mmCIF file of C-alpha atoms in Angstrom:
data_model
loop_
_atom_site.group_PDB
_atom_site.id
_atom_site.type_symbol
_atom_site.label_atom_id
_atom_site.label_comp_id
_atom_site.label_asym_id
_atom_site.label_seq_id
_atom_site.Cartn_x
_atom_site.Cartn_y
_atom_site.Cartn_z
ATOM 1 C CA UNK A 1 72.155 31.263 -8.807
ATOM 2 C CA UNK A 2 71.753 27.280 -9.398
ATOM 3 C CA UNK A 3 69.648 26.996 -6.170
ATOM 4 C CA UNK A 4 66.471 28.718 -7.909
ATOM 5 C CA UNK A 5 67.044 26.715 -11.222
ATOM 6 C CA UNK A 6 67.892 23.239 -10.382
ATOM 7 C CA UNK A 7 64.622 22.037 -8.328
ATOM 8 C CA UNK A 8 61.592 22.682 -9.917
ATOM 9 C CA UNK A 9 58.479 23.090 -7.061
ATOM 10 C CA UNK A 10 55.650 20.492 -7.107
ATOM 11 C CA UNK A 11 52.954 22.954 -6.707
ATOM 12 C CA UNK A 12 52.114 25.420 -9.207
ATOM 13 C CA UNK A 13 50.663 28.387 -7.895
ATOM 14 C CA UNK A 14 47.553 28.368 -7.421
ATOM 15 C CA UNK A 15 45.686 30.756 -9.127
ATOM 16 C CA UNK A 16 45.775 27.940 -11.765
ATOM 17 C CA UNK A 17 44.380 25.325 -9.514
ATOM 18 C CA UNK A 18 41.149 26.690 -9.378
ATOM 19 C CA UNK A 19 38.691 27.270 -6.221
ATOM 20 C CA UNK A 20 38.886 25.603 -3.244
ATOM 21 C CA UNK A 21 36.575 22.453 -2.725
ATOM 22 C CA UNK A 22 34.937 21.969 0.066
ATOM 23 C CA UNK A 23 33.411 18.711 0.118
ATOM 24 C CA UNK A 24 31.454 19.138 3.968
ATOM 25 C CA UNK A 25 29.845 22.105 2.873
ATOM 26 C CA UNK A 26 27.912 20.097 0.007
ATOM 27 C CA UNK A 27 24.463 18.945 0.106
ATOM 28 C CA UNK A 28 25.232 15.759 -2.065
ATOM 29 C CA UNK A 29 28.151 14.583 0.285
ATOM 30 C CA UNK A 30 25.779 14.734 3.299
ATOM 31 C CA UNK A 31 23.138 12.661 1.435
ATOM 32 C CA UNK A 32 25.282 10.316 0.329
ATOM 33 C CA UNK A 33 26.984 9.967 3.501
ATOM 34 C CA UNK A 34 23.106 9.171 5.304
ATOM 35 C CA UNK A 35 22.537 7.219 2.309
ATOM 36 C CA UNK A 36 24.821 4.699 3.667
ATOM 37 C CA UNK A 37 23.447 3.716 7.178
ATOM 38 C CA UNK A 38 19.757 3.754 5.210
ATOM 39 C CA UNK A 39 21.314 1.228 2.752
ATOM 40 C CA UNK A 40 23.022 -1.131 5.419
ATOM 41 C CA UNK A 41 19.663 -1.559 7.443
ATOM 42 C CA UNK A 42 18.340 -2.334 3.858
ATOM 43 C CA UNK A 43 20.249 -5.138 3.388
ATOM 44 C CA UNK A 44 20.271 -6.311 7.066
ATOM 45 C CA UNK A 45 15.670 -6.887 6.535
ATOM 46 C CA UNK A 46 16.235 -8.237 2.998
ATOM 47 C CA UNK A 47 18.507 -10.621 4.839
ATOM 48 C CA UNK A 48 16.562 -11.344 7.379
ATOM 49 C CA UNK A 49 13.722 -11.395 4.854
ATOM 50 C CA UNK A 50 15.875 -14.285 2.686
ATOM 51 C CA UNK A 51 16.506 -15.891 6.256
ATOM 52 C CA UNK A 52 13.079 -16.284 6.803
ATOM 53 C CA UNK A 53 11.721 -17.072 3.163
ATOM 54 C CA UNK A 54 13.927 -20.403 3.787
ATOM 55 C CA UNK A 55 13.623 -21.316 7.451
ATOM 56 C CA UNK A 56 9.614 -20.703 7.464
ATOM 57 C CA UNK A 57 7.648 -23.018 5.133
ATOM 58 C CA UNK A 58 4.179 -20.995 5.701
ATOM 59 C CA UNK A 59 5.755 -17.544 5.510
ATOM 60 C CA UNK A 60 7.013 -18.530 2.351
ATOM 61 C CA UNK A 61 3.709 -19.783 0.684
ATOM 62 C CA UNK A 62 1.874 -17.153 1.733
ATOM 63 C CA UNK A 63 4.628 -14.944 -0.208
ATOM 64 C CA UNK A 64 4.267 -16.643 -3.141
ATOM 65 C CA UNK A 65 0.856 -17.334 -3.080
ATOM 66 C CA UNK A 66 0.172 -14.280 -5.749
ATOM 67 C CA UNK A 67 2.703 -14.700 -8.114
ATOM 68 C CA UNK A 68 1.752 -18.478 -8.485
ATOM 69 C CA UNK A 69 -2.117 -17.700 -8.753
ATOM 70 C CA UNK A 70 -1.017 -14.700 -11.562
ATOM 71 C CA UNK A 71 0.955 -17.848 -13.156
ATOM 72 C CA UNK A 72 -1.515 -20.333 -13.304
ATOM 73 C CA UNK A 73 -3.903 -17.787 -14.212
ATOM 74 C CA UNK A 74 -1.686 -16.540 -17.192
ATOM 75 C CA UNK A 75 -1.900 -20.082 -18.258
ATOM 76 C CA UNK A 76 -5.686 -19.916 -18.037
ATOM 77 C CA UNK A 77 -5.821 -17.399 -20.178
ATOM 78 C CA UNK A 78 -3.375 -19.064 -22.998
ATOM 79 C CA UNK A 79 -6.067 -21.886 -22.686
ATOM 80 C CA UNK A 80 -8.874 -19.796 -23.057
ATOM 81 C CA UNK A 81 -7.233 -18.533 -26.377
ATOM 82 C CA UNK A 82 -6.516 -21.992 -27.499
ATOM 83 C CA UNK A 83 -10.191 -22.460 -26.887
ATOM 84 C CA UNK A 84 -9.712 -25.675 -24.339
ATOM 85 C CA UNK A 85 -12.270 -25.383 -21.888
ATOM 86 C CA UNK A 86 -11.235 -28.398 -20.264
ATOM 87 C CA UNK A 87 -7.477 -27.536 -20.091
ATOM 88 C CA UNK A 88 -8.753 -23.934 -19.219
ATOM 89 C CA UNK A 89 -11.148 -24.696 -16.146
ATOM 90 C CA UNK A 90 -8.414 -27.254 -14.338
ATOM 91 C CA UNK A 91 -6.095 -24.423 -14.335
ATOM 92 C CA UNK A 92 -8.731 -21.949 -13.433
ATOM 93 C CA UNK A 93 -9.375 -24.026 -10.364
ATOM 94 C CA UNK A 94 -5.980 -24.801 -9.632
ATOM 95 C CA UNK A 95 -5.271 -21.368 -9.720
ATOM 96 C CA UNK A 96 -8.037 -20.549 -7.228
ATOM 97 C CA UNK A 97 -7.232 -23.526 -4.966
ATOM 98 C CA UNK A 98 -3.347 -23.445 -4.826
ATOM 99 C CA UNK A 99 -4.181 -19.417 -3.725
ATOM 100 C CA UNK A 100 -6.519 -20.402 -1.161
ATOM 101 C CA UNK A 101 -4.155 -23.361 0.038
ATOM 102 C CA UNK A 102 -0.904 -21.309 0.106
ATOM 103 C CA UNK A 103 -2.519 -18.295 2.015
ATOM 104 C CA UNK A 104 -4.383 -20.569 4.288
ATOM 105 C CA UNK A 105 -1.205 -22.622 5.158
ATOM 106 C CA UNK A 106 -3.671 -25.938 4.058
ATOM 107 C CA UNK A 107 -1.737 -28.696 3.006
ATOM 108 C CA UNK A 108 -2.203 -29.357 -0.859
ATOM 109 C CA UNK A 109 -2.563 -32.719 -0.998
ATOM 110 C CA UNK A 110 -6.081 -32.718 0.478
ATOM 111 C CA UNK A 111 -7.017 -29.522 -0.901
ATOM 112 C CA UNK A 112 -10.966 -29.391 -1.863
ATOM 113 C CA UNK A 113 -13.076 -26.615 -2.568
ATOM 114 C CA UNK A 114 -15.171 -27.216 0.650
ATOM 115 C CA UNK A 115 -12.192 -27.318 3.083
ATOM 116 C CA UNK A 116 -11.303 -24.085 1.901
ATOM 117 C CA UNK A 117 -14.507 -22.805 2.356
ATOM 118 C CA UNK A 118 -14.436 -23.805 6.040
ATOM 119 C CA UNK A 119 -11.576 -22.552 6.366
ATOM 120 C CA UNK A 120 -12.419 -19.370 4.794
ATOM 121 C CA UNK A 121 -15.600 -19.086 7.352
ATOM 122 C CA UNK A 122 -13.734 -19.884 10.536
ATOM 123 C CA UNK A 123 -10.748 -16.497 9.504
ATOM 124 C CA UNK A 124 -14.563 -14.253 8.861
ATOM 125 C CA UNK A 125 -14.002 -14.348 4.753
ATOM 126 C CA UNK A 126 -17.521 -12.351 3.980
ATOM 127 C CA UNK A 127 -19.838 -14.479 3.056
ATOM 128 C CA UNK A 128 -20.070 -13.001 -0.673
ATOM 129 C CA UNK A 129 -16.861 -13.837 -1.277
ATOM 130 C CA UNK A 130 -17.208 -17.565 0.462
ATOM 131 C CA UNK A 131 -19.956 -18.070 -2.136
ATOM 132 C CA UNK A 132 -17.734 -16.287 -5.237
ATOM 133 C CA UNK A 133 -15.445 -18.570 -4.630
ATOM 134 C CA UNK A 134 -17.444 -21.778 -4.150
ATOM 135 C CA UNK A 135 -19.570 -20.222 -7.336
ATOM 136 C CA UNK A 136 -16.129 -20.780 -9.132
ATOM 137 C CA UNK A 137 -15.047 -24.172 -8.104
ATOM 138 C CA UNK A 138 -18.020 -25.146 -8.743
ATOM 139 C CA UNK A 139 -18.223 -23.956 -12.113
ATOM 140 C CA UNK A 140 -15.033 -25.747 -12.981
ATOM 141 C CA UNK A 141 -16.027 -28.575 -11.196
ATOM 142 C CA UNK A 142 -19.015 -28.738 -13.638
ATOM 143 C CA UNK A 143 -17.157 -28.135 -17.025
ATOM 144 C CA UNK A 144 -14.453 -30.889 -16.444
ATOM 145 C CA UNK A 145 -16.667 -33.830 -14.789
ATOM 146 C CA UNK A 146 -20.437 -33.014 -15.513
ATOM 147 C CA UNK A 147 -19.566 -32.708 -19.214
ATOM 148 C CA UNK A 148 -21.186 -29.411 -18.964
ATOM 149 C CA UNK A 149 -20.262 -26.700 -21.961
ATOM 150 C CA UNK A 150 -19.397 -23.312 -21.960
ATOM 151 C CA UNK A 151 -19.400 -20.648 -24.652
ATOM 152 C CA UNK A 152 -16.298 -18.735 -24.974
ATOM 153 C CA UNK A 153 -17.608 -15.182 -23.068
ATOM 154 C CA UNK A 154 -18.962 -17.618 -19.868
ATOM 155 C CA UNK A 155 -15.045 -19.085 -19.965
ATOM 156 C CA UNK A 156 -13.705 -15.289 -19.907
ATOM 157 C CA UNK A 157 -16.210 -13.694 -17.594
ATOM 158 C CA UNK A 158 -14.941 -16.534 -15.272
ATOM 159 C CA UNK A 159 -11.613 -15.893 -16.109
ATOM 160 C CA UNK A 160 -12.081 -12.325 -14.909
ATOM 161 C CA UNK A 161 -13.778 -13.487 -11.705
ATOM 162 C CA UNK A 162 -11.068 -15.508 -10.684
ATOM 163 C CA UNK A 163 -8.696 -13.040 -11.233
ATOM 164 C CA UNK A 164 -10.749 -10.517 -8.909
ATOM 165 C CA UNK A 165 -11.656 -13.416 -6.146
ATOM 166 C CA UNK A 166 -7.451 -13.691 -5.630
ATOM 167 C CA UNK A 167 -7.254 -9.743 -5.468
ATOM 168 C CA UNK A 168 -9.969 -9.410 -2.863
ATOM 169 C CA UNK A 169 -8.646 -12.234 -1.188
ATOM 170 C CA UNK A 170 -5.308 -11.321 -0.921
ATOM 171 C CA UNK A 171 -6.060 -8.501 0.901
ATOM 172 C CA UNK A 172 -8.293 -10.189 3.530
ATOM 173 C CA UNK A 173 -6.179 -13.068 4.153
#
């Protein structure tokens, strides 16, 4: 009589445990286990993406070449608010120069608007775009040496042209 009362079993019965799951038979297990190879070759090209951002100097301008020409743009724009046309047309042609140089692979410190031009010509730019873009240089050019003016809707109609010159160009070059 003390056998059934002395040791108490460690499973209840199990109508109180519920159903039985079966984790293989579930949709989300089976993504999640695919999820997991898909993930790992992820990482692997990011790496070999970071790898490559640091080993290759021209790979990595030409990455970046976008984000700085938004930047400098940005800062245009904060000038053209300020109402500094000087201030705003340096960084207007910086903006459109640095671009040109980092996509190019053309070393900055001879960077001119009429090497990039050539440059431009020789990779089959269209010509409308060769002469946008030496249109805007020379624009700048013009406000920050020539002592040449410019009303406030010239300074944002070029600010606009810039801005679409890089997006064209970006998806030429």
């Amino acid at each position: 009589e003390a056998i059934g009362a002395d040791i108490r079993y460690t499973k209840p019965d199990t109508p109180e445990l519920g159903g039985e799951l079966q984790l293989h038979r579930s949709l989300a297990y089976w993504l999640l286990q695919g999820l997991v190879p898909v993930a790992f070759g992820g990482l692997l090209v990011y790496q070999r993406h970071l790898r490559r951002l640091q080993g290759d100097v021209a790979y990595a301008r030409r990455r970046r070449a976008r984000g700085e020409a938004g930047r400098r743009l940005a800062r245009a724009r904060t000038l053209l608010d300020a109402r500094d046309s000087r201030g705003f047309h340096a960084e207007t042609q910086r903006a459109v120069l640095a671009f040109l140089g980092d996509r190019l692979n053309l070393p900055p410190a001879g960077l001119s608007g009429a090497r990039c031009l050539e440059v431009l010509a020789e990779r089959g730019v269209p010509e409308e775009l060769r002469r946008e873009a030496d249109d805007i240089i020379a624009s700048c050019e013009a406000v920050r040496f020539a002592n040449v003016s410019a009303d406030q809707a010239a300074m944002e109609a070029l600010h606009e042209r810039a801005a679409m010159l890089i997006w064209h160009l970006e998806k030429l070059l």
